[in-house]
Coordinates of C-alpha atoms and ligand atoms in Angstrom, one line a residue:
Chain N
X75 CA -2.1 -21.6 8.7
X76 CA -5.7 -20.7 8.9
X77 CA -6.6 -21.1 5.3
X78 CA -5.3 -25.2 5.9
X79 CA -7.1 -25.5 9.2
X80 CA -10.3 -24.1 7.3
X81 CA -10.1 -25.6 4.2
X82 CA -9.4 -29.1 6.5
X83 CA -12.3 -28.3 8.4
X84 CA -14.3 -27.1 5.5
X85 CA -13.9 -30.6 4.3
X86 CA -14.6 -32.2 7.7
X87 CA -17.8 -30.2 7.9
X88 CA -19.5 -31.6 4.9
X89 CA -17.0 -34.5 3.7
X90 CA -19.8 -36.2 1.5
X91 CA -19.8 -32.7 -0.6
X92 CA -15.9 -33.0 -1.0
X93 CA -16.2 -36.6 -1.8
X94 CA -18.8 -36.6 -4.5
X95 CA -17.1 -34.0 -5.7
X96 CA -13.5 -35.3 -5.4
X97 CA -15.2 -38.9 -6.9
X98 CA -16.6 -36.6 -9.6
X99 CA -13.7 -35.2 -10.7
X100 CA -11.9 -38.8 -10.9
X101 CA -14.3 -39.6 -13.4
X102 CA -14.1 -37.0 -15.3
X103 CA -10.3 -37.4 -14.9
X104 CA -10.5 -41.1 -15.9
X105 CA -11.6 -40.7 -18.9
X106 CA -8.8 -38.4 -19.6
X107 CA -6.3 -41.0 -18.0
X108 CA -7.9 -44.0 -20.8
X109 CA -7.8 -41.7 -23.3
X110 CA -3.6 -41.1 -22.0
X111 CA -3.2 -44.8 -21.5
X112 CA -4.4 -45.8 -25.3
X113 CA -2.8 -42.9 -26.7
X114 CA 0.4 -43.6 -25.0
X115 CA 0.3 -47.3 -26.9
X116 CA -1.0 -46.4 -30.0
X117 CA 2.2 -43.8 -29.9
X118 CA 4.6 -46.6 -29.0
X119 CA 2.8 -49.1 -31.2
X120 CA 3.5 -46.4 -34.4
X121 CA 7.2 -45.8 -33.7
X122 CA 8.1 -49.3 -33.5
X123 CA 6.3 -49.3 -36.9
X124 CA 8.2 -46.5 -38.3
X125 CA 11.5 -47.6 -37.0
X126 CA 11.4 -50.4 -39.9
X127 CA 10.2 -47.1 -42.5
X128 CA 12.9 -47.1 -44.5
X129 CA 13.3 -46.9 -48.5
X130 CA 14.3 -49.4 -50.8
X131 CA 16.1 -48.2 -54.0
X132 CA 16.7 -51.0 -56.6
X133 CA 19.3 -50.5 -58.9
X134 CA 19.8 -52.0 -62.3
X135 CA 22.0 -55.2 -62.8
X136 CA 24.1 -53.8 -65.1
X137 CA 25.5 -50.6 -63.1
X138 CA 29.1 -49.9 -62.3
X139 CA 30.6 -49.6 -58.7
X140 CA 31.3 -46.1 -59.2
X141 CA 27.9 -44.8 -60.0
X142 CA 26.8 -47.1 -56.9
X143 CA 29.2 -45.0 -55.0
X144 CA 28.1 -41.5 -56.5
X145 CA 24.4 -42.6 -55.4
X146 CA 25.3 -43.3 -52.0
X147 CA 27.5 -40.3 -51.2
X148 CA 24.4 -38.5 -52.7
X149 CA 22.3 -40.1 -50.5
X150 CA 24.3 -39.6 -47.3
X151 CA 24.5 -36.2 -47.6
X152 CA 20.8 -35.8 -47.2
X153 CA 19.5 -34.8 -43.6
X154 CA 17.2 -36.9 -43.8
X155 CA 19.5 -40.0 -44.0
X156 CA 21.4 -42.2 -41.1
X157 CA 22.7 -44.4 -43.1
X158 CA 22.5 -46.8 -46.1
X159 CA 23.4 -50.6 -47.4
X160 CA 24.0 -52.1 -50.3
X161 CA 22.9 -55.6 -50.6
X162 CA 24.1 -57.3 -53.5
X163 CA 22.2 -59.3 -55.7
X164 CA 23.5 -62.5 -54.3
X165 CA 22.9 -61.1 -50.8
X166 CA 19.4 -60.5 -52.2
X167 CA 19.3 -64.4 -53.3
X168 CA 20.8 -65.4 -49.7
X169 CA 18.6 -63.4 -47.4
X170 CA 15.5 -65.0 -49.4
X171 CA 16.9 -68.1 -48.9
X172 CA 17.1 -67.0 -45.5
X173 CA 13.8 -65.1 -45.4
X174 CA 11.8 -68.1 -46.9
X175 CA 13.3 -71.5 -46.0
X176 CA 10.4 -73.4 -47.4
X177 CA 11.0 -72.3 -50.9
X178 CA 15.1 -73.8 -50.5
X179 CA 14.3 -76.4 -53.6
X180 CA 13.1 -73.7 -56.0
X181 CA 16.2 -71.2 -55.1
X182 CA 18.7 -73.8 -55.4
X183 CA 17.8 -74.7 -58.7
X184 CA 17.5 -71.7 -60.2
X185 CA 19.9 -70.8 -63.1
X186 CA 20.0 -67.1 -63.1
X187 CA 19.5 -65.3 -60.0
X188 CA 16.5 -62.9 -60.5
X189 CA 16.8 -60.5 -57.8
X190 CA 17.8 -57.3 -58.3
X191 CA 20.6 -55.3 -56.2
X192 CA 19.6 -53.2 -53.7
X193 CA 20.3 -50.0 -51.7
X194 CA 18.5 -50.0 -48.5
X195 CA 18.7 -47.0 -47.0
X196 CA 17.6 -46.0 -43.0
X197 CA 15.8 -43.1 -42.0
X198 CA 16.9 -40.9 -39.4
X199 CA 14.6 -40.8 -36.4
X200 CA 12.3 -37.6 -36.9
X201 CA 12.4 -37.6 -40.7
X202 CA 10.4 -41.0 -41.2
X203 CA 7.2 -39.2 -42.2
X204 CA 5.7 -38.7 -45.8
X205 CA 7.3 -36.0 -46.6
X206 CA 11.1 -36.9 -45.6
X207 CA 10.3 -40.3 -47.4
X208 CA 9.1 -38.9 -50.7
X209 CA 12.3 -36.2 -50.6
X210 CA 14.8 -39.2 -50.7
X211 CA 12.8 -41.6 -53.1
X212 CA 12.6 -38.6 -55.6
X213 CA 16.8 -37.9 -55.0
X214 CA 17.2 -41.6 -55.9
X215 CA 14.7 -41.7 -58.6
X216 CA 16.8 -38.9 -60.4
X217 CA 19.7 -41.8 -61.0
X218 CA 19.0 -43.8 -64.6
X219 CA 20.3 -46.7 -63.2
X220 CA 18.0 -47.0 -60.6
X221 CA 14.8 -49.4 -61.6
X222 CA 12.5 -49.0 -58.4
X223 CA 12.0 -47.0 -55.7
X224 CA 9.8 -49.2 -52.9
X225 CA 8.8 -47.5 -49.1
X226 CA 4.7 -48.3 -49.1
X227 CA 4.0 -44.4 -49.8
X228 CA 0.1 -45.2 -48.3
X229 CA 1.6 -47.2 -45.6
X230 CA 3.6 -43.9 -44.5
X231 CA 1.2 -41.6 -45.1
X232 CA -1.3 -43.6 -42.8
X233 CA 0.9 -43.7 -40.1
X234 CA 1.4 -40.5 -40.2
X235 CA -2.3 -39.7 -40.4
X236 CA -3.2 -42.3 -37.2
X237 CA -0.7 -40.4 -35.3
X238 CA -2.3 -37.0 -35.8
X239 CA -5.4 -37.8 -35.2
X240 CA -4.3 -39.7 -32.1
X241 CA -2.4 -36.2 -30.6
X242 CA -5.4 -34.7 -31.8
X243 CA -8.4 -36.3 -30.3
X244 CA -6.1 -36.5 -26.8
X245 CA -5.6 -33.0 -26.7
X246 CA -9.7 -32.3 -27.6
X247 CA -11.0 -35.0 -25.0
X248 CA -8.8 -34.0 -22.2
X249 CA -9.2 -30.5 -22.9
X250 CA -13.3 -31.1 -22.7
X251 CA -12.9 -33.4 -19.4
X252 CA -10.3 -31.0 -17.6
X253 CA -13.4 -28.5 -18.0
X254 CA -16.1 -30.7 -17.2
X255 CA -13.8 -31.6 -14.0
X256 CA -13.3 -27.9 -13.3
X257 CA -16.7 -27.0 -13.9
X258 CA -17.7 -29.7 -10.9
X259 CA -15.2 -28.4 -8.7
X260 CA -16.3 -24.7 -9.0
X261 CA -19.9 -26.1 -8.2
X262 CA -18.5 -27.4 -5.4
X263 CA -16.9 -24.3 -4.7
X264 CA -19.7 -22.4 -5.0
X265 CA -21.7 -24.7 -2.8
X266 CA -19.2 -24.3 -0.4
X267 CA -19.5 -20.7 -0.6
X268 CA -22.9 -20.5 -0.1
X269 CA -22.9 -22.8 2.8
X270 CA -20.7 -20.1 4.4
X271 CA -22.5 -17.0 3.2
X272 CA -23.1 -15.6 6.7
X273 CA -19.4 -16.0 7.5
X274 CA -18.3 -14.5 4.7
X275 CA -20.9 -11.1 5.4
X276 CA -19.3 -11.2 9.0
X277 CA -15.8 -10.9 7.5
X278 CA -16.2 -8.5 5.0
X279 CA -18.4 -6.5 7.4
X280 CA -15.5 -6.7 10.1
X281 CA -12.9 -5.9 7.2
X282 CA -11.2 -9.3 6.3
X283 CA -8.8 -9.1 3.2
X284 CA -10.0 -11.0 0.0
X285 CA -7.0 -13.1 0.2
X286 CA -8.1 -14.5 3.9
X287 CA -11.7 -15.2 2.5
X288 CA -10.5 -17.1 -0.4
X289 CA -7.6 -18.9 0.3
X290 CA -9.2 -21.5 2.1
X291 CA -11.4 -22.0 -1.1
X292 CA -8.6 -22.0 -3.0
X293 CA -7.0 -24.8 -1.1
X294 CA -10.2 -26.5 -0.8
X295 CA -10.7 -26.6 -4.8
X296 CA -6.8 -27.4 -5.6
X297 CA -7.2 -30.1 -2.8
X298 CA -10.3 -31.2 -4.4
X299 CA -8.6 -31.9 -7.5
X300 CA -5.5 -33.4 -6.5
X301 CA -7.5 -36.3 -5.1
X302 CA -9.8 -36.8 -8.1
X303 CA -6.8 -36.7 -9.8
X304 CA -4.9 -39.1 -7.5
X305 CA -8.7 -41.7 -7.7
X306 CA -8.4 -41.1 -11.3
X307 CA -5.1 -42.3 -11.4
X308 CA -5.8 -45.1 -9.3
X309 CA -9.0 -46.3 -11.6
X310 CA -7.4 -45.8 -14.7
X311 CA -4.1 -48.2 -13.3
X312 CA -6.6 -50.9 -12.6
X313 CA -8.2 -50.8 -15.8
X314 CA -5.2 -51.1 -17.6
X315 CA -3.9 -53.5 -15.0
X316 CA -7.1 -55.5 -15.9
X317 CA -7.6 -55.1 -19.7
X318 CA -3.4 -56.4 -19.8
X319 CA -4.5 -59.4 -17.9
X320 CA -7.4 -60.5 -19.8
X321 CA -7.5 -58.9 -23.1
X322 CA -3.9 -57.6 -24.3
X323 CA -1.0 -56.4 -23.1
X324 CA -1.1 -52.5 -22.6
X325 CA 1.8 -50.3 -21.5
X326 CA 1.6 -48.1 -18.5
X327 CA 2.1 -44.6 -19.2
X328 CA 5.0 -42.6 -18.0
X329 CA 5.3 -41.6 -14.3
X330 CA 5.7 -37.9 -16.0
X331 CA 2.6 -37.9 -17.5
X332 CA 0.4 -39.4 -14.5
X333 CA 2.2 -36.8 -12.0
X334 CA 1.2 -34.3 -14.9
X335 CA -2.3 -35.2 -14.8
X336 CA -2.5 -34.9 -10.9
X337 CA -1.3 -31.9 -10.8
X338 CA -3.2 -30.6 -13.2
X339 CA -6.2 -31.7 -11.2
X340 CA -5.1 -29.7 -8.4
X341 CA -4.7 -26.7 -10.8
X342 CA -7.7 -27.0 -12.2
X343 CA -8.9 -27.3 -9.0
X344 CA -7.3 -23.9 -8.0
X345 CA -8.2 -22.3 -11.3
X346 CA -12.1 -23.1 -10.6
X347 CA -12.2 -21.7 -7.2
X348 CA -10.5 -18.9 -7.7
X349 CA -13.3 -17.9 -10.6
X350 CA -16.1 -19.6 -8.4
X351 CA -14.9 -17.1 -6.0
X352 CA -14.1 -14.0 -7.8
X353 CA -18.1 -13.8 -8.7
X354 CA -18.7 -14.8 -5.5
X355 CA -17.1 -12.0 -3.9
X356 CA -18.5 -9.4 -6.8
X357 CA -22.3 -10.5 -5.7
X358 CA -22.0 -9.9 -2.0
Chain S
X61 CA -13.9 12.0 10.0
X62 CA -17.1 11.3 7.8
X63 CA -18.1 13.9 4.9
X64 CA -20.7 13.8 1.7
X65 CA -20.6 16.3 -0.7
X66 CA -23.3 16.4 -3.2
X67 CA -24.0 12.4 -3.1
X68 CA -26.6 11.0 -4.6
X69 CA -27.8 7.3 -5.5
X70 CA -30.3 6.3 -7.9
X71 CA -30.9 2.7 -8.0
X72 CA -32.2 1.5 -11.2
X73 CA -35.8 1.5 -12.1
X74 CA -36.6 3.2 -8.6
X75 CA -35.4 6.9 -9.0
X76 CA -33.1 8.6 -6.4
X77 CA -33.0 7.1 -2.9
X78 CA -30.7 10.0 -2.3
X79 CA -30.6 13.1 -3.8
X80 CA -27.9 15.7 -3.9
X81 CA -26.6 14.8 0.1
X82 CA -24.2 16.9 1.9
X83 CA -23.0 16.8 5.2
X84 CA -19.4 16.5 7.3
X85 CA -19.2 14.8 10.6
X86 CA -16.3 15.6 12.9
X87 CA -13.9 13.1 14.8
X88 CA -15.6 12.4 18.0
X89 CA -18.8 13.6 17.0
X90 CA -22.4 11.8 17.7
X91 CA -25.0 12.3 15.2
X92 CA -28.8 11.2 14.7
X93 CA -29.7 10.1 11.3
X94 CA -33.6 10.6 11.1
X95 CA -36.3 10.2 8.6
X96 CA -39.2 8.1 8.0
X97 CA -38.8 4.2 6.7
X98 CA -37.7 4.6 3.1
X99 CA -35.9 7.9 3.3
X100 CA -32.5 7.2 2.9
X101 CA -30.8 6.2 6.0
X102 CA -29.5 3.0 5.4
X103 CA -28.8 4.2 1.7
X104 CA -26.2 6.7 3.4
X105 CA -24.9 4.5 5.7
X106 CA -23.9 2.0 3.1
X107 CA -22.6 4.4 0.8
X108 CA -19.9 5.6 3.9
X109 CA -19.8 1.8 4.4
X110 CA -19.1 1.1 0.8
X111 CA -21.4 -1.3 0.7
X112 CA -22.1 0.3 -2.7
X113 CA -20.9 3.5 -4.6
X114 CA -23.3 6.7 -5.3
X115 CA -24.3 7.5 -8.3
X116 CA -22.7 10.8 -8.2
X117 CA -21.1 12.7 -5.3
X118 CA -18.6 11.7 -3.2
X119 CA -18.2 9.9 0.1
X120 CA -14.9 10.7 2.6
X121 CA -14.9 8.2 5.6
X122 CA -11.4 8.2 7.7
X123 CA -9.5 9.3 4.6
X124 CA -10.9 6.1 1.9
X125 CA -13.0 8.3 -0.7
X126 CA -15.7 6.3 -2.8
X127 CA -13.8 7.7 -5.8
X128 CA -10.4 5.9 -5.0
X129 CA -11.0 3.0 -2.8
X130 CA -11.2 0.0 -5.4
X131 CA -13.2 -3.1 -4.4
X132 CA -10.0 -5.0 -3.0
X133 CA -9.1 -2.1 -0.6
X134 CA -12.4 -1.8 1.1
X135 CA -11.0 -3.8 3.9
X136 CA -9.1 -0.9 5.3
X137 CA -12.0 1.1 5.9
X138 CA -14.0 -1.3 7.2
X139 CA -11.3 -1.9 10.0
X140 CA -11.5 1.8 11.0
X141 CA -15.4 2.4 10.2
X142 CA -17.7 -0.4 11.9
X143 CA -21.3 -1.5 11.3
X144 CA -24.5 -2.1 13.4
X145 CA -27.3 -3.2 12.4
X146 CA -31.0 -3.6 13.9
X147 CA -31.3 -7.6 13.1
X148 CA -27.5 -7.6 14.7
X149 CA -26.2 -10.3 11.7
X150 CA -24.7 -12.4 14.6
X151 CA -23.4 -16.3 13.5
X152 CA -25.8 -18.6 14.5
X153 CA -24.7 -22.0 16.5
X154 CA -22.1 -20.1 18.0
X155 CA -21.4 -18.5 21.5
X156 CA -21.1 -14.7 22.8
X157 CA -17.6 -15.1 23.1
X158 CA -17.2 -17.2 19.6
X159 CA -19.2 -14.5 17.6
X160 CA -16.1 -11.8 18.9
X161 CA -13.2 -13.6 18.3
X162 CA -14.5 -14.6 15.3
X163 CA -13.8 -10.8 14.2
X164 CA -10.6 -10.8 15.7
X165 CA -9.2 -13.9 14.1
X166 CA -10.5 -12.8 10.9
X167 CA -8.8 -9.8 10.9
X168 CA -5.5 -11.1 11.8
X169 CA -5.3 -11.6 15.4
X170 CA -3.2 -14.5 17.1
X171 CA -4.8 -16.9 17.8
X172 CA -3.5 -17.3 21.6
X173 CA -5.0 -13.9 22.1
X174 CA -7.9 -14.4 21.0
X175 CA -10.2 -15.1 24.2
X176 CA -8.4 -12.9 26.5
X177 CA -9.5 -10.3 23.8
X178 CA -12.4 -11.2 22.9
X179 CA -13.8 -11.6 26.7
X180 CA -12.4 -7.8 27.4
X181 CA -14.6 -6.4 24.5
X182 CA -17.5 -8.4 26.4
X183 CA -16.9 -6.6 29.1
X184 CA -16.3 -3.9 27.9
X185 CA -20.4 -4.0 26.5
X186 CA -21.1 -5.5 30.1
X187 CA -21.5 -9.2 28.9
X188 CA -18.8 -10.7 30.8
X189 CA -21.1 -13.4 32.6
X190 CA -22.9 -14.6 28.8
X191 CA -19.5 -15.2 27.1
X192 CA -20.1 -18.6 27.1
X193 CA -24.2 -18.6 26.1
X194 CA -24.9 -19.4 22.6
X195 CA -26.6 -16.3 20.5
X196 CA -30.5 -17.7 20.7
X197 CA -29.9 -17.8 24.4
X198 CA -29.1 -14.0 24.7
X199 CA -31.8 -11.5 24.9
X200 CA -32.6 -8.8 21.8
X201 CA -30.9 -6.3 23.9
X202 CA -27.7 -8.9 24.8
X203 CA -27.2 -9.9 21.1
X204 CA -27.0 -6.4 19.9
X205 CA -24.3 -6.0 22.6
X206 CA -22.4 -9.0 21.3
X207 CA -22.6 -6.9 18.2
X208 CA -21.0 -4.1 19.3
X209 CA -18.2 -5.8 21.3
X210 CA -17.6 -7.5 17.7
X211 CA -18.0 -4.0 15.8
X212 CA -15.6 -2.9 18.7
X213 CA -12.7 -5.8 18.0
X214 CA -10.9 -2.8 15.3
X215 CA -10.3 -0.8 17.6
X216 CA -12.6 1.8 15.2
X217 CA -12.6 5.4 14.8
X218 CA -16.1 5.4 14.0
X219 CA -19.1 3.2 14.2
X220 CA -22.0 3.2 11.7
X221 CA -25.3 1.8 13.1
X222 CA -28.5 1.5 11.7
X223 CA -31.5 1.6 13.9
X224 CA -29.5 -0.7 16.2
X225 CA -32.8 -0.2 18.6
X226 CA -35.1 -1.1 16.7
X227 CA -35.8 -4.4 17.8
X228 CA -35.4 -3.6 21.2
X229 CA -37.7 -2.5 24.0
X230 CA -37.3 0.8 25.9
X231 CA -35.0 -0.8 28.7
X232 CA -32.7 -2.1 26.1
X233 CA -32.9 1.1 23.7
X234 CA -32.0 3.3 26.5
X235 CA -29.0 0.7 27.6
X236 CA -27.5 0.7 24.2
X237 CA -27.7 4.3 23.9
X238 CA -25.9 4.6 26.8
X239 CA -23.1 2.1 25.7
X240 CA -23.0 4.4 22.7
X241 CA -22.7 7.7 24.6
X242 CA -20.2 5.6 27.0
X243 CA -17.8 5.1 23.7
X244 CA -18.5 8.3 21.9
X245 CA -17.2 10.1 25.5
X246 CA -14.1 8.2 24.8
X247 CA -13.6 9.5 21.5
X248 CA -15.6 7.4 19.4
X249 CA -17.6 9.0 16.5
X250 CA -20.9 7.5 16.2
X251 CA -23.4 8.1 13.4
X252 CA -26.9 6.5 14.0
X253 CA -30.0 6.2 11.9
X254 CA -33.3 6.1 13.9
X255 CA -36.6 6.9 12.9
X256 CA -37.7 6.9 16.8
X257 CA -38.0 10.1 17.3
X258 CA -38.9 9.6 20.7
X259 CA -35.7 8.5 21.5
X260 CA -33.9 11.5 19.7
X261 CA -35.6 13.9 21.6
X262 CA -34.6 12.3 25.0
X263 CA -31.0 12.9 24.1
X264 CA -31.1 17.0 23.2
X265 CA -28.1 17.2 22.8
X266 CA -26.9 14.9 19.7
X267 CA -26.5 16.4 16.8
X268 CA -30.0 15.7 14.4
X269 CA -29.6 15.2 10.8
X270 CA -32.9 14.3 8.8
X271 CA -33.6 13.1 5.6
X272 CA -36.7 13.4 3.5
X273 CA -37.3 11.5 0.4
X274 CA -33.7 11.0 -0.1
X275 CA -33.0 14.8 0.4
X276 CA -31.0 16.3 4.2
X277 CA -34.1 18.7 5.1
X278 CA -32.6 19.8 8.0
X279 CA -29.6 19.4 10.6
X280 CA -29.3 20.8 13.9
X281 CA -25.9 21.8 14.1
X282 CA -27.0 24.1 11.1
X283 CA -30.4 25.0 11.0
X284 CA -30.5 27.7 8.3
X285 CA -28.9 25.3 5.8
X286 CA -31.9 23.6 4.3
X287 CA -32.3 21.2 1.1
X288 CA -35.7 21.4 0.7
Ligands
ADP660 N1 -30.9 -2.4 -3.1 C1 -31.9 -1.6 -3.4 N2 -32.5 -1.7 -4.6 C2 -33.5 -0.9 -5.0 N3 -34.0 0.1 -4.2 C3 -33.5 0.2 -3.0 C4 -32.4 -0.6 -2.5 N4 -32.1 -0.2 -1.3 C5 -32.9 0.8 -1.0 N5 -33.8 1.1 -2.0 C6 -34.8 2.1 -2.0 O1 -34.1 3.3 -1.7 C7 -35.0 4.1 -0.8 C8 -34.3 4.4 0.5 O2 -34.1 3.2 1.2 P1 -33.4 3.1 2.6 O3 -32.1 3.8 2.5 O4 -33.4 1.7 3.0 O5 -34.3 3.9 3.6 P2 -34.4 3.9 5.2 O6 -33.2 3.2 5.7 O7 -34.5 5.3 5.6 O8 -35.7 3.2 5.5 C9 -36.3 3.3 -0.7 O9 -37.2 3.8 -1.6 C10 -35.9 1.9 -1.0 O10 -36.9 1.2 -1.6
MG661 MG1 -33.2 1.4 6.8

């Protein structure tokens, strides 16, 4: 109960300190929440891309039912593998036709169909990487009737790579931004501190416990964060609210992951005072 | 109550501010700390305040040893051992009464007893009337009275002060003094580092303890055991 009413009148003692700081912290925040926001689409951009990964296996004109069968089987057993579907050749011919309506002329007078058959087999979710890929072109590679295997290998791999160094550079910047945010709340902190010095003297002279003297700090700091989190939440949804409008549609990220970056605010927050504190408390 | 055994502090750079103290102080005992400016006083002080640790030696006060009482725990002491000082270290911007029950509520107190408390430990230093007069309107001898009503708000065993006249005029020296010989009649033990030796020697018969250069040269209670 004290630790609140202090911490609320710590704030209402110098509320241009707690809102620089607070507006601080929603910057540094906001940069974190971009980087979410962009990361977020590129992520959902990339697995609606990868959903269509799938590998192609052309097979030979002249090959018999029951080796088609064997390959399949084969192929199904693989963990890798939801499912597969043969397309004939003239299923080929009629989902060009399909595919391609201005070329109609050329495919209806053509003598000899000249696609191949194929077996187009889907990827199950999680195994649509380069590696899972190359595993079940190489299984259908081993078959002699099988001409071509097709799945855009560098296609794959790029994906792959884009997502990486997506997850990558997230974690990084909001790693380096959660510290520069907890960094200017332990300033604060310390400010704080040292606006109260004689206070605290008094109550370690009169025999306060730690835990009296710094819990207000402690709520101070974790309540300084949980607004810059909650600004920077606010700034980055009307960025993205703006850049949809008048540049290109953008997804909002998930209400897990803004809650996720509040709170981590306010636990930054706490984390900062508590060290702003503990050498605080050593000095004295 | 309060014993030193072989306690010494050497702060770096400086050489020994104490050297090789030893003495006990009973419960209900009143002692005078003397020595010149620079010879240890407030060094002891703080060291039975834990304010700081010796060097080497060891510090009892009300049970907390030096050696065992970790930086966290210092609280409890502090509760039963309280501190003057001569520039009384009162809050600024803030009343009598205010200064007080700022003691009390940061030691746990409720808060709906805070002013009937904090005004009886005012009167109890015979401030009753100033309660409500901000610190800078208070006289020398007033503010360290505010002090000791605050050192009071424990309920202590033992109070620490150091040179707690030594701002003040005679009037006001003499009226402390008597506040302290009031509590120390009722039990409290009372160590207190002067260098007026003017004032020691009106009061015969308090116990004398005097340091030199860091070293106890002599104490009254036991003349023939000499440092030096
Ligand atoms: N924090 C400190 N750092 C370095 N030297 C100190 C410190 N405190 C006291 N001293 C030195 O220790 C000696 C004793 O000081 P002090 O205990 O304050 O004496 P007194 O209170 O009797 O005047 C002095 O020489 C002083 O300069
Ligand atoms: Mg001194």
């Amino acid at each position: 109960m004290h630790a609140i009413r202090e911490a609320l009148a710590a704030i209402r003692r110098a509320p241009l300190l707690t809102a620089l700081s607070a507006a601080m912290v929603a910057l540094a925040l906001f940069v974190v929440g971009l980087f979410a926001v962009a990361t977020y689409n590129l992520h959902e951009a990339l697995s609606r891309v990868e959903e269509r990964v799938e590998v192609v296996v052309y097979v030979r004109d002249d090959v018999m039912e029951a080796e088609l069968q064997l390959l399949e089987e084969d192929l199904l057993e693989m963990e890798e593998v939801l499912g597969v579907r043969y397309l004939s050749k003239d299923d080929a011919l009629a989902q060009a036709r399909e595919d391609l309506p201005e070329f109609e002329e050329l495919f209806m007078n053509l003598e000899v169909n000249p696609l191949p058959a194929s077996v187009e087999v889907e990827l199950r979710p999680g195994f649509r990487g380069p590696a899972s890929v190359a595993r079940v072109a190489d299984r259908a590679t081993i078959y002699p009737f099988v001409d071509d295997v097709r799945f855009g290998r560098e296609w794959v791999d790029r994906l792959h790579l884009l997502r990486r160094m997506g997850g990558i550079a997230t974690a990084v910047l909001g790693t380096a931004f959660g510290v520069v945010a907890a960094l200017i709340i332990a300033t604060a902190i310390r400010i704080a501190l040292f606006a109260r010095r004689e206070e605290i003297y008094v109550m370690r002279l009169v025999g306060a416990t730690h835990g009296f003297i710094r819990r207000p700090f402690l709520l101070e700091g974790a309540l300084t964060g949980l607004l810059g989190g909650i600004l920077a939440a606010v700034l980055t949804y009307v960025s993205h609210l703006a850049v949809s409008r008048l540049i290109f549609p953008l997804e909002w990220i998930p209400l897990e992951w803004m809650v996720a970056g509040i709170a981590a605010g306010g636990l930054f927050g706490l984390v900062a005072s508590a060290f702003a504190i503990r050498r605080y408390l050593r000095e004295v | 109550m309060i014993q030193l055994s072989q306690v010494s502090k050497e702060y770096p750079g400086r050489g020994k501010a104490l050297d090789g103290v030893s003495f006990r102080l009973e419960k209900g005992e009143f002692a005078f700390l003397t020595g010149h400016s620079g010879s240890g006083k407030s060094t002891t002080l703080g060291l039975i305040h834990q304010a700081d640790t010796p060097t080497s030696g060891e510090v009892v006060a009300c049970g907390f040893s030096s050696k065992h009482t970790s930086h966290r725990e210092v609280w409890k002491l502090r509760r039963r051992v309280s501190y003057i000082f001569q520039d009384f270290r009162l809050l600024p911007g803030r009343t009598a009464l205010e200064n007080v029950t700022f003691a009390l509520e940061v030691t746990g107190t409720p808060r709906r007893e805070l002013s009937s408390r904090g005004n009886r430990l005012l009167a109890q230093v015979g401030l009753a009337v100033k309660s409500g007069l901000q610190v800078h309107e208070l006289s020398g001898g007033e503010q360290q009275r505010v002090s000791i009503a605050r050192a009071l708000a424990n309920d202590p065993l033992a109070l620490l002060a150091d040179e707690p006249t030594g701002n003040l005029d005679e009037r006001a020296s003499r009226g402390i003094m008597e506040l302290f010989r009031d509590l120390n009649a009722r039990g409290m033990t009372v160590l207190m580092a002067t260098h007026d030796l003017e004032l020691v020697r009106a009061y015969p018969g308090i116990r004398v303890l005097e340091l030199t250069e860091g070293r106890l040269v002599y104490d009254s209670r036991a003349p023939a055991v000499e440092g030096a």
